[in-house]
XYZ file of C-alpha atoms in Angstrom:
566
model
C 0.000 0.000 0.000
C 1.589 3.359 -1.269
C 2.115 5.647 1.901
C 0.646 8.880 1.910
C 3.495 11.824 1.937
C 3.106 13.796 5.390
C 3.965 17.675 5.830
C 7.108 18.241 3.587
C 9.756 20.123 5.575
C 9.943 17.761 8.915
C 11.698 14.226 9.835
C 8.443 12.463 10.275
C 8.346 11.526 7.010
C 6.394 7.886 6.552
C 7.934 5.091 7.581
C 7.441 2.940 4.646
C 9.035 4.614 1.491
C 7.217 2.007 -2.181
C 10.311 0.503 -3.597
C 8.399 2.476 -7.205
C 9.284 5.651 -5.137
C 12.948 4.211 -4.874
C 12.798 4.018 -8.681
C 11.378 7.385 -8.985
C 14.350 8.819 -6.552
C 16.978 7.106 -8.676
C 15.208 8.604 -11.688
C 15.233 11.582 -11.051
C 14.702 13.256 -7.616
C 12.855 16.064 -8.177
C 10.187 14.409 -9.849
C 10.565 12.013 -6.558
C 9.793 15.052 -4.515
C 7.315 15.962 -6.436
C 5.383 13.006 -7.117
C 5.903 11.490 -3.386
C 6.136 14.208 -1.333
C 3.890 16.689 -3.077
C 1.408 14.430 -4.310
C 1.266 15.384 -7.719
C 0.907 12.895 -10.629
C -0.378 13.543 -14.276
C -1.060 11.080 -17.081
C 0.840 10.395 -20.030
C 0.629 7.822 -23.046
C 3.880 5.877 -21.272
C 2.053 5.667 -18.499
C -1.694 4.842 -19.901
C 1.126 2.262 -21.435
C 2.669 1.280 -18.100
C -0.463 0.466 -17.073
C -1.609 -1.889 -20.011
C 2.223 -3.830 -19.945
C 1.319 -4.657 -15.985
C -2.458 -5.138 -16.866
C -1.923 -9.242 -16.010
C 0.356 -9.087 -13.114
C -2.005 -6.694 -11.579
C -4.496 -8.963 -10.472
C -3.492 -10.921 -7.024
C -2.935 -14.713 -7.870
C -0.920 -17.702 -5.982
C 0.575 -17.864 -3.225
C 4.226 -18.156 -1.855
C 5.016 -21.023 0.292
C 6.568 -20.811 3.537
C 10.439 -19.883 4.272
C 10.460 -23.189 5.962
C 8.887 -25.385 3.119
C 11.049 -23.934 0.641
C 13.974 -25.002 2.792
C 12.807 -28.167 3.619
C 11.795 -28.769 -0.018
C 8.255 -29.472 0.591
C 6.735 -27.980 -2.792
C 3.877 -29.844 -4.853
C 5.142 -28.254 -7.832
C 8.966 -27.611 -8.964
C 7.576 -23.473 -9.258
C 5.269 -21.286 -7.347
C 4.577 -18.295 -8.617
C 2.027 -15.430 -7.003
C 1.078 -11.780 -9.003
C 0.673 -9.022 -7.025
C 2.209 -9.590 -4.169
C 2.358 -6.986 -1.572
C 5.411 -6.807 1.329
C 6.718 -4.487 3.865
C 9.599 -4.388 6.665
C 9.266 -2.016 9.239
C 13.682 -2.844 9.299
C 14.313 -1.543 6.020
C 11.555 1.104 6.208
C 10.220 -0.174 2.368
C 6.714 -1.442 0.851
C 6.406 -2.742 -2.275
C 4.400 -4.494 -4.506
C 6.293 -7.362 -6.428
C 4.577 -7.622 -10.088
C 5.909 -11.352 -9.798
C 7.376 -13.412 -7.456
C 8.563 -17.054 -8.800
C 10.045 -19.752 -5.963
C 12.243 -22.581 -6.919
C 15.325 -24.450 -6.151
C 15.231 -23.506 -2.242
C 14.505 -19.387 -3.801
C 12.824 -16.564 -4.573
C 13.290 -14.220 -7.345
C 11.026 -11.182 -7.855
C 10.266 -10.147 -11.613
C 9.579 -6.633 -12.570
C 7.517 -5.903 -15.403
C 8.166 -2.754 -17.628
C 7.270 -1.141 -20.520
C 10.526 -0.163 -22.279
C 13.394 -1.493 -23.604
C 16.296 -3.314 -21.879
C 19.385 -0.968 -22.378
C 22.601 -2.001 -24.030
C 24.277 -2.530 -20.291
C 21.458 -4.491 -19.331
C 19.366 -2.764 -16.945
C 18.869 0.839 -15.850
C 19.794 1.860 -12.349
C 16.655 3.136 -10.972
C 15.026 -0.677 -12.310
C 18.113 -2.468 -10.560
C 17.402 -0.570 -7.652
C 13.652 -1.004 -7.569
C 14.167 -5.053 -8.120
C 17.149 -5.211 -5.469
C 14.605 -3.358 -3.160
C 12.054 -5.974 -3.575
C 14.722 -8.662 -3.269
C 15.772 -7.213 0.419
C 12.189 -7.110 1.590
C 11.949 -10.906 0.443
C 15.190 -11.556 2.784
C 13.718 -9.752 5.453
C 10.547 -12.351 5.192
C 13.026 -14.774 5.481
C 13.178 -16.401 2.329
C 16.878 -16.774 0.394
C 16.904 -14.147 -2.889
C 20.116 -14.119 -4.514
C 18.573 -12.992 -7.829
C 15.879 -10.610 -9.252
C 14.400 -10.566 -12.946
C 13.432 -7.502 -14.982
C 11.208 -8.558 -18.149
C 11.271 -5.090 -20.906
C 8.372 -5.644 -22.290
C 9.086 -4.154 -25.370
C 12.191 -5.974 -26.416
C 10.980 -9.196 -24.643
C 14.218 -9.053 -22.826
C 14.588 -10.969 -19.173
C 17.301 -9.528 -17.503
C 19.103 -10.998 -14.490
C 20.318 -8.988 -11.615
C 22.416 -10.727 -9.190
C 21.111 -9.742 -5.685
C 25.221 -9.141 -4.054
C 26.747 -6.865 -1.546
C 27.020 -4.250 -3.936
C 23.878 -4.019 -4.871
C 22.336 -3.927 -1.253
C 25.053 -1.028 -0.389
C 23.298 0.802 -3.524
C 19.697 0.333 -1.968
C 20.245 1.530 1.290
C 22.168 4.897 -0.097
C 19.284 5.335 -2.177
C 16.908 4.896 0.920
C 18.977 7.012 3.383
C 19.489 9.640 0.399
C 15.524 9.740 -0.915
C 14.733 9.925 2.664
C 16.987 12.834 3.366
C 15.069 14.956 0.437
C 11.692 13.650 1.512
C 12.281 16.015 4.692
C 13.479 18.541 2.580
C 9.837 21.145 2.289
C 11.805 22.159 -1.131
C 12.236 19.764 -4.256
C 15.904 19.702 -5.594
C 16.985 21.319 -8.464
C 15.597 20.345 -12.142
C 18.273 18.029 -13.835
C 19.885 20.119 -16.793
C 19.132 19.576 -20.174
C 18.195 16.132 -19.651
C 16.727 13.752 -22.489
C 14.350 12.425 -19.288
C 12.699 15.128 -19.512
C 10.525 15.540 -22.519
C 9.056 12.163 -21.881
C 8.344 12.674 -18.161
C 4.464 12.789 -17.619
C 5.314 15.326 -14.711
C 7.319 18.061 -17.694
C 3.929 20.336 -17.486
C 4.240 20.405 -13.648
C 8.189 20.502 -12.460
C 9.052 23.411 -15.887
C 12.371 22.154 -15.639
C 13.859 24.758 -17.848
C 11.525 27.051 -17.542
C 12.115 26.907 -13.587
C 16.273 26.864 -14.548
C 15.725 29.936 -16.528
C 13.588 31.951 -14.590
C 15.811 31.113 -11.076
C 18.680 33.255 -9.625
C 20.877 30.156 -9.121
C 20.679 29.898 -13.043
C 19.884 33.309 -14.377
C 23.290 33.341 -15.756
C 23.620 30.739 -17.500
C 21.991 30.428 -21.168
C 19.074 28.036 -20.695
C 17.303 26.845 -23.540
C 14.064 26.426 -22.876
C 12.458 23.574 -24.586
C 8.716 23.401 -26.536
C 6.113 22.117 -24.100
C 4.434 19.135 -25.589
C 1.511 19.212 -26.830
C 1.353 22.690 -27.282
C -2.492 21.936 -27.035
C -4.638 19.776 -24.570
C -6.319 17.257 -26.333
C -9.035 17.366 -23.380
C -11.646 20.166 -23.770
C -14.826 21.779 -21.496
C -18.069 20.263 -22.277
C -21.120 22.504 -21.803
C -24.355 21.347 -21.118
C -27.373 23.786 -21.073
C -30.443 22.090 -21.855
C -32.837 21.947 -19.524
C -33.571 18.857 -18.116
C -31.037 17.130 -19.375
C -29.403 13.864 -18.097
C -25.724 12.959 -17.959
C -25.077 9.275 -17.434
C -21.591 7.131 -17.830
C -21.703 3.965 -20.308
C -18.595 2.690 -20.559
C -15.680 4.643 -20.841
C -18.010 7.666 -22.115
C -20.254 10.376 -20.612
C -24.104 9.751 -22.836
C -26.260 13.315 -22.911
C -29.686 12.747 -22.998
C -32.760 14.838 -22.768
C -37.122 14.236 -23.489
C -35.932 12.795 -27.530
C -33.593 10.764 -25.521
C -29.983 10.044 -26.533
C -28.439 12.991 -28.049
C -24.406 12.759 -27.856
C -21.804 10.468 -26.329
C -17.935 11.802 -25.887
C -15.124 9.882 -24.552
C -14.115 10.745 -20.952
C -10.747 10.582 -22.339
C -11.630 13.915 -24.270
C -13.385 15.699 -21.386
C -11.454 18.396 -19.288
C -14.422 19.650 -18.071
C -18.202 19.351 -17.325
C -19.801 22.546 -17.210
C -23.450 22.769 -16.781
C -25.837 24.959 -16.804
C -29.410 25.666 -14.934
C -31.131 22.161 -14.600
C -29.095 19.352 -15.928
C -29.074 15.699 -13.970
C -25.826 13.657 -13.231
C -25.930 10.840 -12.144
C -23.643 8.856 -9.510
C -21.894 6.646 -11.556
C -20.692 9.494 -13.656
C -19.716 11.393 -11.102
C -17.600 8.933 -9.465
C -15.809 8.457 -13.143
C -15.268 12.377 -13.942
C -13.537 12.123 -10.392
C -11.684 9.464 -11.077
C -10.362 10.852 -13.791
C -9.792 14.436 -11.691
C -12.500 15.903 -14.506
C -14.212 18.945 -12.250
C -18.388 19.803 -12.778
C -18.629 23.425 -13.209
C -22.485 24.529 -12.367
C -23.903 27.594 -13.485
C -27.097 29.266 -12.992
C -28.901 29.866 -16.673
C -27.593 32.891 -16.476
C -24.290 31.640 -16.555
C -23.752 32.786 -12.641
C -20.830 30.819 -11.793
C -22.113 28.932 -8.442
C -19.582 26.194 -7.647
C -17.615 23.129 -8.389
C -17.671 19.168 -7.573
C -14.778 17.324 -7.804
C -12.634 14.462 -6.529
C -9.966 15.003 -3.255
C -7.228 16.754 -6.099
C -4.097 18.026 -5.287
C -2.756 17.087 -1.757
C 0.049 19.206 -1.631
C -0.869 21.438 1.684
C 2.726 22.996 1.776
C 1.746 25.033 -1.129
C -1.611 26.197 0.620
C 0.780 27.449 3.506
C 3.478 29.311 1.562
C 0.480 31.233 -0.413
C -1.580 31.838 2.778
C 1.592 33.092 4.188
C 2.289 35.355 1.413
C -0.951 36.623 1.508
C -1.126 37.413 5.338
C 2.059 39.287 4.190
C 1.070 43.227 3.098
C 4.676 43.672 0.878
C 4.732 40.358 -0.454
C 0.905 40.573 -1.627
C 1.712 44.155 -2.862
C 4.689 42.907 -5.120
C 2.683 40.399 -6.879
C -0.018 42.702 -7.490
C 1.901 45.406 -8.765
C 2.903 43.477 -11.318
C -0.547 42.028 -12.120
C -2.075 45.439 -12.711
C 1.173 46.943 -14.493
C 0.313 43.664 -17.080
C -2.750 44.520 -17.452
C -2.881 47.848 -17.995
C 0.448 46.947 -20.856
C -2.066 44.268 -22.182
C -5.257 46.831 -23.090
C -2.968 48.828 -24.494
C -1.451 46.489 -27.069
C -4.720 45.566 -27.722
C -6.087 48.795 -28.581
C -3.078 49.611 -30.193
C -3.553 46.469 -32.507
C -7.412 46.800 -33.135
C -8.329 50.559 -32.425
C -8.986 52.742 -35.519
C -8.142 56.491 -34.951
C -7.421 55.919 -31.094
C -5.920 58.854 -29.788
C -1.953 58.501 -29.427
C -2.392 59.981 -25.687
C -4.897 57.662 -24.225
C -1.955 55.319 -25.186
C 0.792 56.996 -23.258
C -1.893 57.374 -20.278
C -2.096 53.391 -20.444
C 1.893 53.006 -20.217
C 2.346 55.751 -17.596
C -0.481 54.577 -15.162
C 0.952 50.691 -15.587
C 4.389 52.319 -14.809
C 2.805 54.123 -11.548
C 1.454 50.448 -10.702
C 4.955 49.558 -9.960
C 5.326 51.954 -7.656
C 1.994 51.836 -5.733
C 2.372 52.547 -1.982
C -0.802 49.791 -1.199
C -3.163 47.763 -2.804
C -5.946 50.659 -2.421
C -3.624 52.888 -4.722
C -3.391 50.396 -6.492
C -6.610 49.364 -7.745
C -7.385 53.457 -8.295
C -4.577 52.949 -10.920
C -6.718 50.150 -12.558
C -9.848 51.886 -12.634
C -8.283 54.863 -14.121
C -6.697 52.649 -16.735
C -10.139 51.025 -16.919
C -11.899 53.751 -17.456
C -9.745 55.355 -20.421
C -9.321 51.386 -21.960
C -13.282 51.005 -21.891
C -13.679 54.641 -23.289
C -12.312 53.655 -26.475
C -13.058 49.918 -26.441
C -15.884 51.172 -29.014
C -12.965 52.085 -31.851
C -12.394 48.513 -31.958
C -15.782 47.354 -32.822
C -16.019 46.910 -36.725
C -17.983 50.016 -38.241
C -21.605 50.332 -38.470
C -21.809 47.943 -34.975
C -23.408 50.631 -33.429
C -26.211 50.758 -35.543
C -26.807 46.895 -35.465
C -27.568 46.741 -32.126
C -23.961 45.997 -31.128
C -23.932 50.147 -29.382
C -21.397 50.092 -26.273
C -21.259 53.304 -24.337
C -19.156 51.856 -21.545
C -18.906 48.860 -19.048
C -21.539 47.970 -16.812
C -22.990 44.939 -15.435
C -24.842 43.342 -12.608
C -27.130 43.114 -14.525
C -25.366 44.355 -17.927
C -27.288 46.409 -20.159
C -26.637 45.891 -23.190
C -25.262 43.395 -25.945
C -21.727 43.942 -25.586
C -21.782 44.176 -21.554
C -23.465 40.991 -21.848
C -20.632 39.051 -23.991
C -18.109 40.899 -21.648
C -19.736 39.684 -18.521
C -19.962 35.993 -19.499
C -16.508 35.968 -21.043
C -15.056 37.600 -17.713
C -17.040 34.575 -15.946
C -15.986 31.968 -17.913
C -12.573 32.758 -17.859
C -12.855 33.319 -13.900
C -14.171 29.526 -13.868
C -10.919 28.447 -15.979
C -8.488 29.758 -13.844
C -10.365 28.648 -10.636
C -10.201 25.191 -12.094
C -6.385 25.044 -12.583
C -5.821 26.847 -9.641
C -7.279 23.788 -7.812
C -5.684 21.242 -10.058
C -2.266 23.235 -9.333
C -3.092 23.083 -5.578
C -3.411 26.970 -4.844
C -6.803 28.061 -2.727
C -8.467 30.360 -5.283
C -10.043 31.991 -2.318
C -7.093 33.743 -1.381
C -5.214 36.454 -3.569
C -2.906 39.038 -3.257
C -4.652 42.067 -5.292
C -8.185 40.990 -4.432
C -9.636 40.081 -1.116
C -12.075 37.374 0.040
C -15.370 38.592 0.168
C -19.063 37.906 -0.679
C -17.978 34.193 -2.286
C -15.731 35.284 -4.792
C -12.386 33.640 -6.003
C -9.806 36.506 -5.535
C -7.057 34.576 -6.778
C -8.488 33.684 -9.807
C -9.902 36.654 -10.510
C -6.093 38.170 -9.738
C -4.394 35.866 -12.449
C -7.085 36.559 -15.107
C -5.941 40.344 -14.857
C -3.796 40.287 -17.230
C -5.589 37.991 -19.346
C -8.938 39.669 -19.639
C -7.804 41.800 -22.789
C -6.022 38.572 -24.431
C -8.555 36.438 -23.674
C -12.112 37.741 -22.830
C -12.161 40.820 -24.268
C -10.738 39.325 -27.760
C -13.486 36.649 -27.987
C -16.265 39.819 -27.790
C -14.823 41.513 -30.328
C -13.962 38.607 -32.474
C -17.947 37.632 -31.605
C -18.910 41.060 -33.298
C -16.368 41.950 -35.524
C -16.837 38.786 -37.452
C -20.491 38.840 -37.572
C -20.410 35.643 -35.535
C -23.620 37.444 -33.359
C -26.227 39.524 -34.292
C -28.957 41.153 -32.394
C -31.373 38.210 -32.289
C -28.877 36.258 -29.869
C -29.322 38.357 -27.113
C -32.871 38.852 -24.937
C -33.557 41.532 -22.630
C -35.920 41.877 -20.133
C -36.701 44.801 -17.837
C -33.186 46.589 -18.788
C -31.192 43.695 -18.303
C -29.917 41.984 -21.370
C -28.519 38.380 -21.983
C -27.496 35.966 -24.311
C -29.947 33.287 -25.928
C -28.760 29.342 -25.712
C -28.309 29.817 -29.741
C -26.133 32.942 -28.849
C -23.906 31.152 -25.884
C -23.299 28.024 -28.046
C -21.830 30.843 -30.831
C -20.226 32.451 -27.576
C -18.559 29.130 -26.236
C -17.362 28.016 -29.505
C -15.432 31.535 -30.192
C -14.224 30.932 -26.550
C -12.740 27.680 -27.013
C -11.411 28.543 -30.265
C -9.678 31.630 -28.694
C -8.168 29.121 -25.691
C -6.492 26.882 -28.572
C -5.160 29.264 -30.297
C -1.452 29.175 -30.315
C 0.475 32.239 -28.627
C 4.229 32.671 -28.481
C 5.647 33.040 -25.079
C 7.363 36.253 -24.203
C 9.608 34.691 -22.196
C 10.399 31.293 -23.072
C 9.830 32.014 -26.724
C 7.962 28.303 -26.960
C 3.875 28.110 -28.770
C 1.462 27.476 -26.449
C -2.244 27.156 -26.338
C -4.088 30.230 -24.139
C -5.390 27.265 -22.529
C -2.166 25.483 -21.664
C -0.934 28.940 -20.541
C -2.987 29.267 -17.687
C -1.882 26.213 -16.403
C 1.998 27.546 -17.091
C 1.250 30.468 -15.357
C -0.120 28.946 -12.136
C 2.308 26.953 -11.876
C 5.144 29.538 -12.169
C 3.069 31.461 -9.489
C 3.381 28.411 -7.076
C 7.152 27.955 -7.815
C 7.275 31.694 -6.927
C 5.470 31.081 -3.646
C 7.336 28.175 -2.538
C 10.643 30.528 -3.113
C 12.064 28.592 -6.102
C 11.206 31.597 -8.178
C 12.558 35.423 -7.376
C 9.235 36.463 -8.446
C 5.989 35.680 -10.383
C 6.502 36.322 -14.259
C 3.466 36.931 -15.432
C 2.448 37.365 -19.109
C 2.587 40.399 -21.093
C 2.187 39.882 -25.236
C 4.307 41.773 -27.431
């Protein structure tokens, strides 16, 4: 049974370290750190591959005889062999779960199953320490091991390692030295331009070069940052919004129904998200799979009010939680990181109107740069957020300049921002993109391990998410605010989308299914990073940017970088 990791940072780490954590450590120890003591994991095809290689050995069969009837030679059969066959020594301080153990001849010899290849020397180090692990806790049961087995799957190779001295001196350094950065509340240092790397199903969460690039330790030296891959999440939001419709699981797929019955079926493999909205059904069983899976249910009011989220236990890593709820009990710290979240901002509306404005005035531009610079230098967060509004206000002023000519007159007429409830058709896209976007970041903050509920520019109150709303600052012109006037500009919505009753004005369901396909289209599209000069989905970039926020907060990071476009 795989121990839980305990609060990173002290010596009572667990007492039983999985011999597949030994592996991991041997591997490479940050992703050890990160993986055991951290709790993260992610998917991967090697690992959806892992998984189908140890699909047999995976389900408990036979049984081992005795110690004493090996000995003694008192065997029906000239081999035993049991699958799945769990041992621990409180001694050695290891668990494990042998994928095979065969007894013959007096012996037993554990066989490890993996996917790969069998290198040219034979075996790779972390497997020879995994299998000599498994070998020691076979001793320590008392049966004689003087050999283990690794079977590569993919070359069909059995490889023997001879259980000697040397090898048990390797295991318990390993032990004593994964142990020693299990009590560490820091992960070591990303290895350095390592081929491991790329293939890693952990690359989107350790940023191993973007984390070397962006640290002091490492500022000097010339990093190249390599592509994230994909570049785009194959996974996507679902969003439900007819009323009375019924979400069930068959199979490995979600099945939407409503009155005419069955009307779509999609693979929970391609499902990032479920959002739904007003009165749709789910039932058990597919909650318990979108959990499984760490797939989150968004629900929305019709009105696309963004009430909550169901999801599985997610990220365990509570070290994080303290670091950020430390920083944000912290006025200066807090103040830092929202400096720069404003300055962004305000940079971001500008290249935006700069890009899409006709005849905008040239000073409303250098208002935009100078308030964003004065957001540097903001005494408190009050000042602070006066500096936004005022950049705000002269942003939304001319927001109209971008709106393709003769909107105006086709019911597309913006004379400013309001909302709660918005007024008219272009408040109305601007209010559901800003929510939408708020639920995307709120999302990966969780999946990241971060408390949306606590942020550094924005404060908790009245149920809001102030730390997603303080990362989708600097996104709201890039993202949100592009997909409106894509929406318009394009023609994409017209005047019979939108309803409005009593002053208040809102989209149609014909007019949100235009609005959440220009959304999703907008979160694929490729941008360049400013920084690490890699393409990168809008979506994937959120992720990339919480992330880099946490490595910040956990000090492995001088400071956030957050994301301005060029």
């Amino acid at each position: 049974m795989n121990q839980g990791p305990l609060h990173p940072g002290h010596s009572d780490t667990p007492a039983l370290l999985p011999a597949r954590m030994l592996n991991e450590f041997v591997y490479c120890p940050r992703l050890f750190h990160l993986e055991w003591v951290q709790g993260e994991w992610a998917e991967s095809a090697d690992t959806v591959a892992g998984r189908f290689v140890h699909r047999r050995v995976d389900q408990e069969t036979g049984e081992l005889p005795s110690p004493e009837a090996l000995a003694n030679g008192d065997m029906d059969d000239s081999t035993a062999v049991a699958r799945s066959l769990e041992l621990s020594s409180e001694e050695l301080g290891l668990i494990a779960k042998l994928d095979l153990a065969e007894a013959a001849d007096g012996s037993v010899r554990p066989v490890d199953y993996k996917k790969g290849r069998a290198p040219e020397q034979g075996a790779w180090d972390a497997d020879r320490i995994q299998v000599g692990a498994q070998a020691l806790l076979l001793r320590a049961h008392g049966y004689r091991c003087n050999e283990a087995v690794l079977y590569y799957a993919a070359s069909r190779t059995r490889v023997t390692v001879h259980v000697d001295e040397r090898l048990e001196r390797e295991v318990h350094a390993a032990l004593a030295a994964a142990r020693a950065v299990a009590a560490s509340a820091h992960p070591p240092e990303p290895l350095i331009d390592s081929p491991k790397c790329p293939r890693c199903s952990l690359v989107g969460i350790c940023l191993p070069d973007e984390v070397r690039a962006l640290s002091s330790a490492s500022a000097s030296a010339e990093t190249e940052v390599r592509r994230l891959s994909p570049a785009r999440d194959d996974a996507l939001p679902v969003y439900v919004q007819t009323q009375g419709a019924y979400v069930g699981k068959r199979g490995e797929e979600l099945e939407f129904k409503d009155a005419d019955g069955v009307r779509q079926r999609v693979r929970l493999l391609d499902i990032s998200q479920l959002c739904l909205f007003g009165s749709v059904q789910v039932t058990a069983q597919a909650f318990a799979a979108l959990f499984d899976r760490g797939i989150p249910v968004c629900h929305f009011s019709m009105g696309a009010w963004f009430h909550g989220i169901s999801h599985g236990i997610g990220n365990r890593n509570a070290d994080l939680r303290l670091h950020q709820y430390r920083t944000a009990s912290d006025a200066a710290a807090s103040l830092t990181i929202a400096r720069g979240l404003v300055q962004r901002k305000l940079l971001n509306q500008r290249t935006l109107l700069r890009r899409n404005a006709e005849g905008v005035p040239p000073q409303a531009l250098v208002e935009l740069e100078r308030l964003a610079d004065r957001a540097t230098r903001a005494d408190d967060v009050a000042q602070l957020l006066g500096f936004e509004g005022l950049g705000a206000r002269h942003y939304f002023e001319h927001f109209p300049r971008m709106l393709r000519a003769g909107a105006e007159t086709s019911g597309f007429d913006f004379q400013g921002r309001n909302r709660r409830p918005p007024k008219d058709p272009i408040n109305a896209l601007l209010s559901l993109a800003y929510a939408i976007l708020a639920k995307d970041f709120t999302v990966t903050l969780l999946a990241v391990g971060l408390d949306p509920f606590f942020g550094f520019l924005h404060r908790p109150r009245f149920g809001r998410a102030p730390l997603a709303l303080d990362l989708m600052e600097e996104f709201r012109p890039l993202i949100a605010d592009s997909v409106v006037l894509q929406l318009v500009n394009n023609g994409e919505v017209q005047a019979s989308h939108f309803l409005s009753r009593g002053g208040a004005v809102s989209l149609t369901p014909e007019g949100r299914k235009k609005f959440f396909r220009a959304y999703e289209r907008r979160m694929a599209h490729l941008v360049t990073h400013p920084i690490f000069g890699y393409r990168i989905s809008y979506r994937r970039l959120l992720e990339v940017q919480a992330r880099l926020l946490a490595r910040h907060l956990c000090a492995e990071l001088p400071e956030y970088p957050g994301f301005r476009t060029r």
